[in-house]
PDB file of C-alpha atoms and ligand atoms in Angstrom:
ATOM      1  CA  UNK A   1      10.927   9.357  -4.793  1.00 94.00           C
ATOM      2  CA  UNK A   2      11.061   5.812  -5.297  1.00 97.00           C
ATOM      3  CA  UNK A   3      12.404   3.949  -7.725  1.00 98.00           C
ATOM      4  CA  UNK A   4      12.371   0.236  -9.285  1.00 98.00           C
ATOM      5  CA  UNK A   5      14.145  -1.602 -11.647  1.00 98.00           C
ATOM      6  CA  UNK A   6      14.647  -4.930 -12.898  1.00 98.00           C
ATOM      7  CA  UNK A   7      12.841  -6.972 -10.045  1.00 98.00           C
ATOM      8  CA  UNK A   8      13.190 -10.163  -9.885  1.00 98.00           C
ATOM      9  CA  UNK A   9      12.159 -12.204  -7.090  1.00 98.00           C
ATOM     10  CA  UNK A  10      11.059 -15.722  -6.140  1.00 97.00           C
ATOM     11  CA  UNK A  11       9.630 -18.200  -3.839  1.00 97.00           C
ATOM     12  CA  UNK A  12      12.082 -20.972  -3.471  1.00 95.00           C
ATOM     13  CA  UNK A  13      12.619 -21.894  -7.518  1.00 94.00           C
ATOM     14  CA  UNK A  14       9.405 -20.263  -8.266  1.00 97.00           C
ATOM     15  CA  UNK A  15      10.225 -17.139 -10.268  1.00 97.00           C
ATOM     16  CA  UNK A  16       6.994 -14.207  -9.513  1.00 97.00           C
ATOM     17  CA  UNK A  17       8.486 -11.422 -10.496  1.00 98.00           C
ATOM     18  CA  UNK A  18      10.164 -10.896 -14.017  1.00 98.00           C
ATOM     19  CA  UNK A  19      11.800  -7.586 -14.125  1.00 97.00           C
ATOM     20  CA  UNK A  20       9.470  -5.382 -12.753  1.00 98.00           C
ATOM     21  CA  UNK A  21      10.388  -1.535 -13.108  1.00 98.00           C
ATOM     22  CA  UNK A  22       8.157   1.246 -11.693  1.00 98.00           C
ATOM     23  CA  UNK A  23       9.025   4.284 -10.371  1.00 98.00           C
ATOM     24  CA  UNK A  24       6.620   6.877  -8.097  1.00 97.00           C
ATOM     25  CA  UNK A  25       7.147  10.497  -7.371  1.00 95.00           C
ATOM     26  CA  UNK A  26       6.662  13.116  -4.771  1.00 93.00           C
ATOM     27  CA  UNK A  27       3.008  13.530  -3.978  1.00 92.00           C
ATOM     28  CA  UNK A  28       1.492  10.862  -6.132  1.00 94.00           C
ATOM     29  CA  UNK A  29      -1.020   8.544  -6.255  1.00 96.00           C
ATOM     30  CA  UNK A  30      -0.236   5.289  -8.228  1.00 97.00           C
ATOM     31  CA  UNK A  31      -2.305   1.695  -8.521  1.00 97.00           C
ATOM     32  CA  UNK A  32      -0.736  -1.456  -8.848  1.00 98.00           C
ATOM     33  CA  UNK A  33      -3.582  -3.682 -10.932  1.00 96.00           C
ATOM     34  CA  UNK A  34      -4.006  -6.763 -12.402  1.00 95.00           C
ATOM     35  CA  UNK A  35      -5.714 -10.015 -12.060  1.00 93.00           C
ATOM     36  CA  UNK A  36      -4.951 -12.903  -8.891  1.00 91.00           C
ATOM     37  CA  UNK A  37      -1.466 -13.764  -8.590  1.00 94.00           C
ATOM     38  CA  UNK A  38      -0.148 -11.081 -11.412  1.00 95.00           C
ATOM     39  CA  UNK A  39       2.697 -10.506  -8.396  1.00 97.00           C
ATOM     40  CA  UNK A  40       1.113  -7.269  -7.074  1.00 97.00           C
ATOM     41  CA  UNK A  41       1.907  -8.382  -3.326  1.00 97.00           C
ATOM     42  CA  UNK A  42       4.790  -9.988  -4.053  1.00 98.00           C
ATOM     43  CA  UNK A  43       6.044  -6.332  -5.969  1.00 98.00           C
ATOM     44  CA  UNK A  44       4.931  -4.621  -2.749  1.00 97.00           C
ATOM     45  CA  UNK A  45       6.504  -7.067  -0.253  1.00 97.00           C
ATOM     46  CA  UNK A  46       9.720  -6.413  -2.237  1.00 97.00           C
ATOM     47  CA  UNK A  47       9.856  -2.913  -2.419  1.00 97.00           C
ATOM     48  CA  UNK A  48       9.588  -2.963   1.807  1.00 96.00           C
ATOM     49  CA  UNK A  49      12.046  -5.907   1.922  1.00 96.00           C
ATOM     50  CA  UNK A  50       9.836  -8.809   3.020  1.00 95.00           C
ATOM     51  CA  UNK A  51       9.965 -10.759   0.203  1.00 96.00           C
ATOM     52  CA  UNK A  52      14.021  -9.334  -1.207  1.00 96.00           C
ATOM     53  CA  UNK A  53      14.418  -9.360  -4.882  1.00 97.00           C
ATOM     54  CA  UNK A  54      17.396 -11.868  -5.853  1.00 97.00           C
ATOM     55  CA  UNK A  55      18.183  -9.007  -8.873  1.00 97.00           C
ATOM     56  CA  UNK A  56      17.410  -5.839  -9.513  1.00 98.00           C
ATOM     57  CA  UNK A  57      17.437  -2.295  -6.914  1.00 97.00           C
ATOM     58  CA  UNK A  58      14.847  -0.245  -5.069  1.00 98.00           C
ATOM     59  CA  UNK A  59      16.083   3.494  -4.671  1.00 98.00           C
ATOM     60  CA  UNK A  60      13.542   5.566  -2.113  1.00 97.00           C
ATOM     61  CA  UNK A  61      14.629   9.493  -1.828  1.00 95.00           C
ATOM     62  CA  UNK A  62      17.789   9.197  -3.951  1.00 93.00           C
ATOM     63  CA  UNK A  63      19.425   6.093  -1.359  1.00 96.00           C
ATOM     64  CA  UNK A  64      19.910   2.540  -2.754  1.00 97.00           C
ATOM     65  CA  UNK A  65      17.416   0.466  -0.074  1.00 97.00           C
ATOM     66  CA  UNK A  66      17.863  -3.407  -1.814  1.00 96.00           C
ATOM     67  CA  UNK A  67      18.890  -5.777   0.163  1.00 90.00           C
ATOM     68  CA  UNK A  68      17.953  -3.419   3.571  1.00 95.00           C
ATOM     69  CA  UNK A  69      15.745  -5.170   6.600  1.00 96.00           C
ATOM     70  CA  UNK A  70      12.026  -4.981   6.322  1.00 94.00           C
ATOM     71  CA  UNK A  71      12.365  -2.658   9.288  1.00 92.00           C
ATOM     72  CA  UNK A  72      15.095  -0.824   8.312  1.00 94.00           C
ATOM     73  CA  UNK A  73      12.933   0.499   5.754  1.00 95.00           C
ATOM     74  CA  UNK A  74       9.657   0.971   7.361  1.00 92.00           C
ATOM     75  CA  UNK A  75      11.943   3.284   9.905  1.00 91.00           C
ATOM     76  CA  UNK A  76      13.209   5.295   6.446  1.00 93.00           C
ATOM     77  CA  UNK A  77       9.492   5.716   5.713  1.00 93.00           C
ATOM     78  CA  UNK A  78       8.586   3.025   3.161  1.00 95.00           C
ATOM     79  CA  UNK A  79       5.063   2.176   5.332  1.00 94.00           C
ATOM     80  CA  UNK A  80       2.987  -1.106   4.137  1.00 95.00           C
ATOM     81  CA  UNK A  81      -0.331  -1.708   5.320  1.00 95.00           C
ATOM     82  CA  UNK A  82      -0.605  -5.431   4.333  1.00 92.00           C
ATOM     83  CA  UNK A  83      -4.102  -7.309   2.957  1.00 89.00           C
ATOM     84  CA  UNK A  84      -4.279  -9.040   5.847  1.00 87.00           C
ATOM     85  CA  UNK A  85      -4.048  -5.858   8.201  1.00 86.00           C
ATOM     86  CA  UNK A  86      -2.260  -7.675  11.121  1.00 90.00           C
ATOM     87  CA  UNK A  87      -4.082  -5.753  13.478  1.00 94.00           C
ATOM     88  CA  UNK A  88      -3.086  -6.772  17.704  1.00 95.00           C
ATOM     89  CA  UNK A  89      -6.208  -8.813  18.787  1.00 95.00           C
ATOM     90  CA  UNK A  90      -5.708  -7.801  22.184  1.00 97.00           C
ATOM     91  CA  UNK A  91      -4.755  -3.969  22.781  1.00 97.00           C
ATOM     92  CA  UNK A  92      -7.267  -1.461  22.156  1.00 97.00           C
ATOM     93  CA  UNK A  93      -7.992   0.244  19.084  1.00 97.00           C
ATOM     94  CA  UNK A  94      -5.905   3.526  20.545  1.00 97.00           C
ATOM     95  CA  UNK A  95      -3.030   1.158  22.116  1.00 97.00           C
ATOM     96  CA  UNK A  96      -2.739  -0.307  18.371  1.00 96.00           C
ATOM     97  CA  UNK A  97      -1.970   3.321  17.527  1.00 96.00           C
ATOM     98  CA  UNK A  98      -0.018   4.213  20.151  1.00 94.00           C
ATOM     99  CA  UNK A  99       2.426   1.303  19.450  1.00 93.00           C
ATOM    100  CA  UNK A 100       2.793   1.968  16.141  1.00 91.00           C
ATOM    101  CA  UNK A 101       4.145   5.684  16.860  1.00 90.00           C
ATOM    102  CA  UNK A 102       6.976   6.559  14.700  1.00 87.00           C
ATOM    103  CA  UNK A 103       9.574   7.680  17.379  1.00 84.00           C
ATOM    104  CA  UNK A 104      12.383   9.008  14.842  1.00 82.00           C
ATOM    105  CA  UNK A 105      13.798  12.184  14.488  1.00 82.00           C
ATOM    106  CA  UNK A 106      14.287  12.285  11.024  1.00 85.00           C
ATOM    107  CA  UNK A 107      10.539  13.219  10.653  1.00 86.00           C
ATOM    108  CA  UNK A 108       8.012  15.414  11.768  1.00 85.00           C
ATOM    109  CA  UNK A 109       4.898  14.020  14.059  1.00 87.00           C
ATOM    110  CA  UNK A 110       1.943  15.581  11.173  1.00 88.00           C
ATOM    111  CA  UNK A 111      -0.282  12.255  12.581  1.00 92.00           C
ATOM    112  CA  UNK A 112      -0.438  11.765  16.354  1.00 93.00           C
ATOM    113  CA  UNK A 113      -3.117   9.695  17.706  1.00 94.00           C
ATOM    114  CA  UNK A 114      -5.335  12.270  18.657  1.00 94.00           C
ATOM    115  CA  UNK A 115      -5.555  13.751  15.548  1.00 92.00           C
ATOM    116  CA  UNK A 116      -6.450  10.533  13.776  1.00 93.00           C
ATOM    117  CA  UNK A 117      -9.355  10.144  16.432  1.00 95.00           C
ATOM    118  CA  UNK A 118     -10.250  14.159  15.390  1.00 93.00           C
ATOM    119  CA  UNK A 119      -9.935  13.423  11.869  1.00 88.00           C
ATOM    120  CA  UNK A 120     -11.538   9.301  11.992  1.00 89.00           C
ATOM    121  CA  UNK A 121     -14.781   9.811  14.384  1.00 90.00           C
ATOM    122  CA  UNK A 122     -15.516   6.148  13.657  1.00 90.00           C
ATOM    123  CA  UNK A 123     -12.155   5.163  15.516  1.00 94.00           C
ATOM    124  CA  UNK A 124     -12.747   7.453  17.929  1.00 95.00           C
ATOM    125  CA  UNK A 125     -15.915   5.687  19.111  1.00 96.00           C
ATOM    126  CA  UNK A 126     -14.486   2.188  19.295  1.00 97.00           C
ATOM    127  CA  UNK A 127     -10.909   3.863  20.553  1.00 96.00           C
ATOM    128  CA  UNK A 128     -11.151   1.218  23.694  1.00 97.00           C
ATOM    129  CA  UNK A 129     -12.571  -1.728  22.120  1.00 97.00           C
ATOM    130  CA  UNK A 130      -9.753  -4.840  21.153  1.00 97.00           C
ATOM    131  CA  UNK A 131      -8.603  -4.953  18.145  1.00 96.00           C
ATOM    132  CA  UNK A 132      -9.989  -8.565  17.882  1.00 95.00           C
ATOM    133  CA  UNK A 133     -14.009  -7.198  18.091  1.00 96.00           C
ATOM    134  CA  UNK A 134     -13.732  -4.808  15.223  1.00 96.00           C
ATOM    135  CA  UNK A 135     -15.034  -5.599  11.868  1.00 93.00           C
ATOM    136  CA  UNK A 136     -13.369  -5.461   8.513  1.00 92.00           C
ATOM    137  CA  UNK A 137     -13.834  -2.300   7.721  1.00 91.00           C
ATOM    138  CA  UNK A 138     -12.702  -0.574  10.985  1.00 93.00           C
ATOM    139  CA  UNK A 139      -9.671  -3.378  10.900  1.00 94.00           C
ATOM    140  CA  UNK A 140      -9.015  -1.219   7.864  1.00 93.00           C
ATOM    141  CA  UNK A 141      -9.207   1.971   8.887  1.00 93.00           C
ATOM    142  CA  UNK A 142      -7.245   0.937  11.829  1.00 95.00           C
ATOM    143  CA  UNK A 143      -4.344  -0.685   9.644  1.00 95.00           C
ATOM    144  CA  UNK A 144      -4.560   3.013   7.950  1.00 94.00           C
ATOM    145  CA  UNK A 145      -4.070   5.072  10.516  1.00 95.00           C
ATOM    146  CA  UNK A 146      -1.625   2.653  12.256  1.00 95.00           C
ATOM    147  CA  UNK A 147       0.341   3.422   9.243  1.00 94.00           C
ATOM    148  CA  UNK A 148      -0.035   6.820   9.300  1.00 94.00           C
ATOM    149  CA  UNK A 149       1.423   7.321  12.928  1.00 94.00           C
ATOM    150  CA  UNK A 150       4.510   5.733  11.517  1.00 93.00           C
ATOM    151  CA  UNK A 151       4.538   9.432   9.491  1.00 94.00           C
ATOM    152  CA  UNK A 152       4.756   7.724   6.398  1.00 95.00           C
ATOM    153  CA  UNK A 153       6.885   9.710   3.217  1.00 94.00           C
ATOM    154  CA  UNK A 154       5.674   6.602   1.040  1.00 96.00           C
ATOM    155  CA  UNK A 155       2.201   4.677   2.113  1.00 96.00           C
ATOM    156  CA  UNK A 156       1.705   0.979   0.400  1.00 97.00           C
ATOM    157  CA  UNK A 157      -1.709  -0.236   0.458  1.00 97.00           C
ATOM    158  CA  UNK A 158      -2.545  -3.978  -0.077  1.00 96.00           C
ATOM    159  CA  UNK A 159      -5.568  -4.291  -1.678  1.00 95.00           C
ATOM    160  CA  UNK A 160      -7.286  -1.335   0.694  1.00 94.00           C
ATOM    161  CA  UNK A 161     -11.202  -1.675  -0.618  1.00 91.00           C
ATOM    162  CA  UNK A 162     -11.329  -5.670  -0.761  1.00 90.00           C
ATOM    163  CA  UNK A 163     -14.071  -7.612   0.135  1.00 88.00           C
ATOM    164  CA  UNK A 164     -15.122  -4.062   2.574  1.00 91.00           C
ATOM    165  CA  UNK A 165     -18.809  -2.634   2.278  1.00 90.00           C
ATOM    166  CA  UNK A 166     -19.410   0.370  -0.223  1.00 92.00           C
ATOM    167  CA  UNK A 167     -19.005   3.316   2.857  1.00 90.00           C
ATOM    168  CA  UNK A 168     -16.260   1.632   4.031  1.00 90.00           C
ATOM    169  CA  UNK A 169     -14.513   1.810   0.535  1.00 93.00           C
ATOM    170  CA  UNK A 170     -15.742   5.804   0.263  1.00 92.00           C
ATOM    171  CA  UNK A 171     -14.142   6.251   3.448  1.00 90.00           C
ATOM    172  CA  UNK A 172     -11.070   4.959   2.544  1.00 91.00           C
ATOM    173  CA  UNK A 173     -10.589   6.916  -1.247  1.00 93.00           C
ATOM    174  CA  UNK A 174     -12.087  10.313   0.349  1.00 91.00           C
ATOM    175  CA  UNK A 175      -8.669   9.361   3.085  1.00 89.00           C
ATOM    176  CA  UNK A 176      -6.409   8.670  -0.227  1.00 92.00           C
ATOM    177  CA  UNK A 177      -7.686  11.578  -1.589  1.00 92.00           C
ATOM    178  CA  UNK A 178      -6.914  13.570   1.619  1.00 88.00           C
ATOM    179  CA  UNK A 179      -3.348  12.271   1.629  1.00 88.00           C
ATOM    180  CA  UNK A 180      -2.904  13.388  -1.864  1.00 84.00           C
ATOM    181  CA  UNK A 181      -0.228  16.067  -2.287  1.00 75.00           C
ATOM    182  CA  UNK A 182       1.538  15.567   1.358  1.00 83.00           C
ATOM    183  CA  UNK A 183       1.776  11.356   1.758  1.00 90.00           C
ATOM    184  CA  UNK A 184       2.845   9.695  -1.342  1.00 94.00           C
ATOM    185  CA  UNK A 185       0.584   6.620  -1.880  1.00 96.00           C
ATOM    186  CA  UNK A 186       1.236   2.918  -3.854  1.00 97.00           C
ATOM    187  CA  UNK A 187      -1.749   1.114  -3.886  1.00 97.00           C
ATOM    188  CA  UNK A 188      -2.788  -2.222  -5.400  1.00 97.00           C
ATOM    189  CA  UNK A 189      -6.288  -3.175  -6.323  1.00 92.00           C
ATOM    190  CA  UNK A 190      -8.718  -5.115  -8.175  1.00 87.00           C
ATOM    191  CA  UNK A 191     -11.489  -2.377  -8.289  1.00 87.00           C
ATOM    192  CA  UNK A 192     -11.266  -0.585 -11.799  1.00 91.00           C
ATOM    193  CA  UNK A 193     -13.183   2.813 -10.521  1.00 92.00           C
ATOM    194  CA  UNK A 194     -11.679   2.676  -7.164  1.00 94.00           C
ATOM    195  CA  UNK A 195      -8.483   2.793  -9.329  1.00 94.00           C
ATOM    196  CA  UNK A 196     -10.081   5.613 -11.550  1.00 94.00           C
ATOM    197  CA  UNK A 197     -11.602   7.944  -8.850  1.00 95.00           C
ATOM    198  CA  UNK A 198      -8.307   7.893  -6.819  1.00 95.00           C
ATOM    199  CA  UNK A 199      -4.913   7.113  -8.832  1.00 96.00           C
ATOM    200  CA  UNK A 200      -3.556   9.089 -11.895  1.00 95.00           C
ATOM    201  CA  UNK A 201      -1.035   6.635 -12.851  1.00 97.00           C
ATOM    202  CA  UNK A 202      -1.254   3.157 -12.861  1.00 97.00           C
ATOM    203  CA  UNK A 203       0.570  -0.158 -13.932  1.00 97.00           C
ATOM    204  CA  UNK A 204      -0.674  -3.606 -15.215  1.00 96.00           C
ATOM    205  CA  UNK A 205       1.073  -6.814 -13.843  1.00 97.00           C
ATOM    206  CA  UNK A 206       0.595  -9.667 -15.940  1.00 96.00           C
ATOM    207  CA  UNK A 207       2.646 -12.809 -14.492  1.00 96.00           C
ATOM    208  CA  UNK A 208       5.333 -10.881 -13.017  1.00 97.00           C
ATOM    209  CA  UNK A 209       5.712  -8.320 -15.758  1.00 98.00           C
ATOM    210  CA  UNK A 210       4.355  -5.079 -15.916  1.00 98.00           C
ATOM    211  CA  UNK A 211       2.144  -5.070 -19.359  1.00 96.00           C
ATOM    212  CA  UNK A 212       1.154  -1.516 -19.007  1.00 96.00           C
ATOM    213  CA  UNK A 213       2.287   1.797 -17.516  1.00 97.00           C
ATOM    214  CA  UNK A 214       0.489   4.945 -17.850  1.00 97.00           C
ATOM    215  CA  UNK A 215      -2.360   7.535 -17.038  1.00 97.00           C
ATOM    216  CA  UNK A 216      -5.562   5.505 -15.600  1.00 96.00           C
ATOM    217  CA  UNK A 217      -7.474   8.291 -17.259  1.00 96.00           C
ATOM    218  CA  UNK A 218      -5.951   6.445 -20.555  1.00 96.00           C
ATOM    219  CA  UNK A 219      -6.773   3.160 -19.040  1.00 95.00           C
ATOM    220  CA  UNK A 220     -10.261   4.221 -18.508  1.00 94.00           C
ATOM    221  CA  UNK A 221     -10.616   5.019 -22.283  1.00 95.00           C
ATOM    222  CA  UNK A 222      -9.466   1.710 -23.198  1.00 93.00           C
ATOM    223  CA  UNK A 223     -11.647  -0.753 -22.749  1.00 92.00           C
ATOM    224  CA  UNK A 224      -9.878  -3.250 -24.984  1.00 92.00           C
ATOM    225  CA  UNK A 225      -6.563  -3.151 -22.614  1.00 91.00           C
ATOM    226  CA  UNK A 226      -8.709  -3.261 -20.034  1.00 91.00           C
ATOM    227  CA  UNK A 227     -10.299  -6.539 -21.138  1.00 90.00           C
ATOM    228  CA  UNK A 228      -7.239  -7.651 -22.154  1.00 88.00           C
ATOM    229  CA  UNK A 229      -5.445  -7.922 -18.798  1.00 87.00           C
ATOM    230  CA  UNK A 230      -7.727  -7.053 -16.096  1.00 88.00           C
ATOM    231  CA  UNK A 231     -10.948  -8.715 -17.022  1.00 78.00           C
ATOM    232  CA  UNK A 232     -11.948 -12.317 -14.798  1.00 64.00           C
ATOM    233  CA  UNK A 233     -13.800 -13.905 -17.374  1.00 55.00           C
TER     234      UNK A 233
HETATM  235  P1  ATP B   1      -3.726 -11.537  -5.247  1.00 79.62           P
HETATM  236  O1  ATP B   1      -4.641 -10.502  -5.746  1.00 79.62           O
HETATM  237  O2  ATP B   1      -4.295 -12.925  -5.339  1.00 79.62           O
HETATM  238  O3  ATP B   1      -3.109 -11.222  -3.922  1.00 79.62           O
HETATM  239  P2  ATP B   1      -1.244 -10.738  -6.495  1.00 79.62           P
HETATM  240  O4  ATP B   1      -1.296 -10.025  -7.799  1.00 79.62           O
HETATM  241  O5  ATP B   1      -1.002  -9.945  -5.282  1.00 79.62           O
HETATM  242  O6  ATP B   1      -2.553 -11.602  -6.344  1.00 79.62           O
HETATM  243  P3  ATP B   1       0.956 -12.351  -5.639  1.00 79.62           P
HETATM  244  O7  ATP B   1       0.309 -12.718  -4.354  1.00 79.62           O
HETATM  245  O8  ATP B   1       2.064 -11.369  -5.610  1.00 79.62           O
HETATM  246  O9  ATP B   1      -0.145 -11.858  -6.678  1.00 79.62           O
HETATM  247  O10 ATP B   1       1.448 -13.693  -6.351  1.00 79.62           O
HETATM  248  C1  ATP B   1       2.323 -13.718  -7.474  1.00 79.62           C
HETATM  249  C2  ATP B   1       2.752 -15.154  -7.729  1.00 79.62           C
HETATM  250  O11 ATP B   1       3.579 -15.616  -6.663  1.00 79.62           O
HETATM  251  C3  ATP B   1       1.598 -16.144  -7.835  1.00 79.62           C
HETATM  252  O12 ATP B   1       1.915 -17.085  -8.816  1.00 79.62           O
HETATM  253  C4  ATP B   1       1.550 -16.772  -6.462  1.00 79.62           C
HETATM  254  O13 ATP B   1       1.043 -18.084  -6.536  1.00 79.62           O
HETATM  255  C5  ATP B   1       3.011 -16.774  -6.060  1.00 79.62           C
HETATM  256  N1  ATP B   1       3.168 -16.652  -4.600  1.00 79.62           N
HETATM  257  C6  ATP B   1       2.694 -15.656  -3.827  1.00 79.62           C
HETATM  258  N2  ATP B   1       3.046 -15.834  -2.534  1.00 79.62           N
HETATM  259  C7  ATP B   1       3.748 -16.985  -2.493  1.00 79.62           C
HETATM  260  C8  ATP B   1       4.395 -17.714  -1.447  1.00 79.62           C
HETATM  261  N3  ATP B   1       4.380 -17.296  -0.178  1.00 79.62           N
HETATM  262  N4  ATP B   1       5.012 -18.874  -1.794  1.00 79.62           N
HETATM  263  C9  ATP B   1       5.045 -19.303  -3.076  1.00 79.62           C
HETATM  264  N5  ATP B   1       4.463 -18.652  -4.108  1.00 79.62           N
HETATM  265  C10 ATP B   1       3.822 -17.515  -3.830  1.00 79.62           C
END
């Protein structure tokens, strides 16, 4: 489903991404990890076209995207929920959703916004509160679901369970979980069993390069690679 090879991309004349290659299929889950500033945003914010590799390509469902507009691409179904959630301080928890409504053709409505308030009580209750009075973890769930109204074929989480009390993070791997098998799901994160419980495959950034592709159930029986790139100490 989507495809990348050989980024490279920059800020100005610094170089943050070295030739990063990853690919993600139909239905999978996949985790981005590595340590601060390994280039896990910056591989993210390339693949949707904020941040456009100078070299390399990004193919999503068999087209070549580089190069396309940010929102060019979010309309083709590449949907990023970004760490800093960017949720509207002043509409309402259900007017954030109901802006964010994917109003394409191309693809079916399977989230409308009364289904995420069926399926998310805790939105539901706050469904007329500002975005601004919400707390980090319903900012989160919010972002989620605001992505998920754009009927995502590829969701891109930024760092989903950071800094976000232990329910909060439950709530959002039992949603991966649920999305499993129907929305395809990139995610990046610095929690080794978050990554465990809710990815199969994973990759290892390492200052811009990716250092290690493969099953996070091999991951998880490695504790040596584990220390060796994802370890703070
Ligand atoms: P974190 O967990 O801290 O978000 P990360 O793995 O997502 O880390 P990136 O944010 O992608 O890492 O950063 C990769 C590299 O690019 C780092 O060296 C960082 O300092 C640099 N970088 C990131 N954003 C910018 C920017 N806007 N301008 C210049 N350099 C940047």
């Amino acid at each position: 489903m989507l495809d990348a090879s050989e980024l490279h991309t920059f800020y100005g004349e610094s170089h943050a991404l070295h030739g990063v290659s990853l690919s993600v299929r139909e239905g999978e889950t996949v985790c981005l990890l590595g340590r601060n500033g390994a280039g896990k945003t910056t591989t993210l914010s390339s693949l949707v076209g904020i941040v456009p590799p100078r070299r390399g390509s990004v193919h999503f469902r068999g087209h070549d995207i580089t190069g396309l507009p940010a929102h060019e691409i979010t309309r083709r179904g590449l949907c990023l929920v970004p760490e800093d959630r960017r949720i509207f301080p002043d509409l309402t928890v259900a007017e954030n959703l109901e802006v964010s409504r994917y109003r394409g053709r191309e693809r079916a409505e399977s989230w409308t916004v009364e289904g995420i308030f069926d399926s998310f009580s805790m939105l539901a209750e706050i469904r007329d509160q500002p975005g601004k009075t919400l707390s980090g973890g319903q900012q989160q769930i919010l972002a989620i679901a605001r992505a998920l109204v754009g009927q995502p074929v590829l969701l891109l989480l930024d760092e989903p369970s950071e800094g976000l009390a232990p329910v909060i993070v439950h709530q959002i791997g039992a949603l991966i979980d649920e999305l499993a098998g129907h929305t395809t799901v990139l995610f990046t994160d610095q929690n080794l069993p978050f990554a465990f419980q809710h990815a199969s495959r994973c990759y290892i950034l390492e200052k811009g390069h990716v250092v290690y592709a493969g099953t996070t159930a091999e991951l998880q029986a490695n504790p040596e690679l584990q220390d060796r790139y994802l370890s703070v100490a």
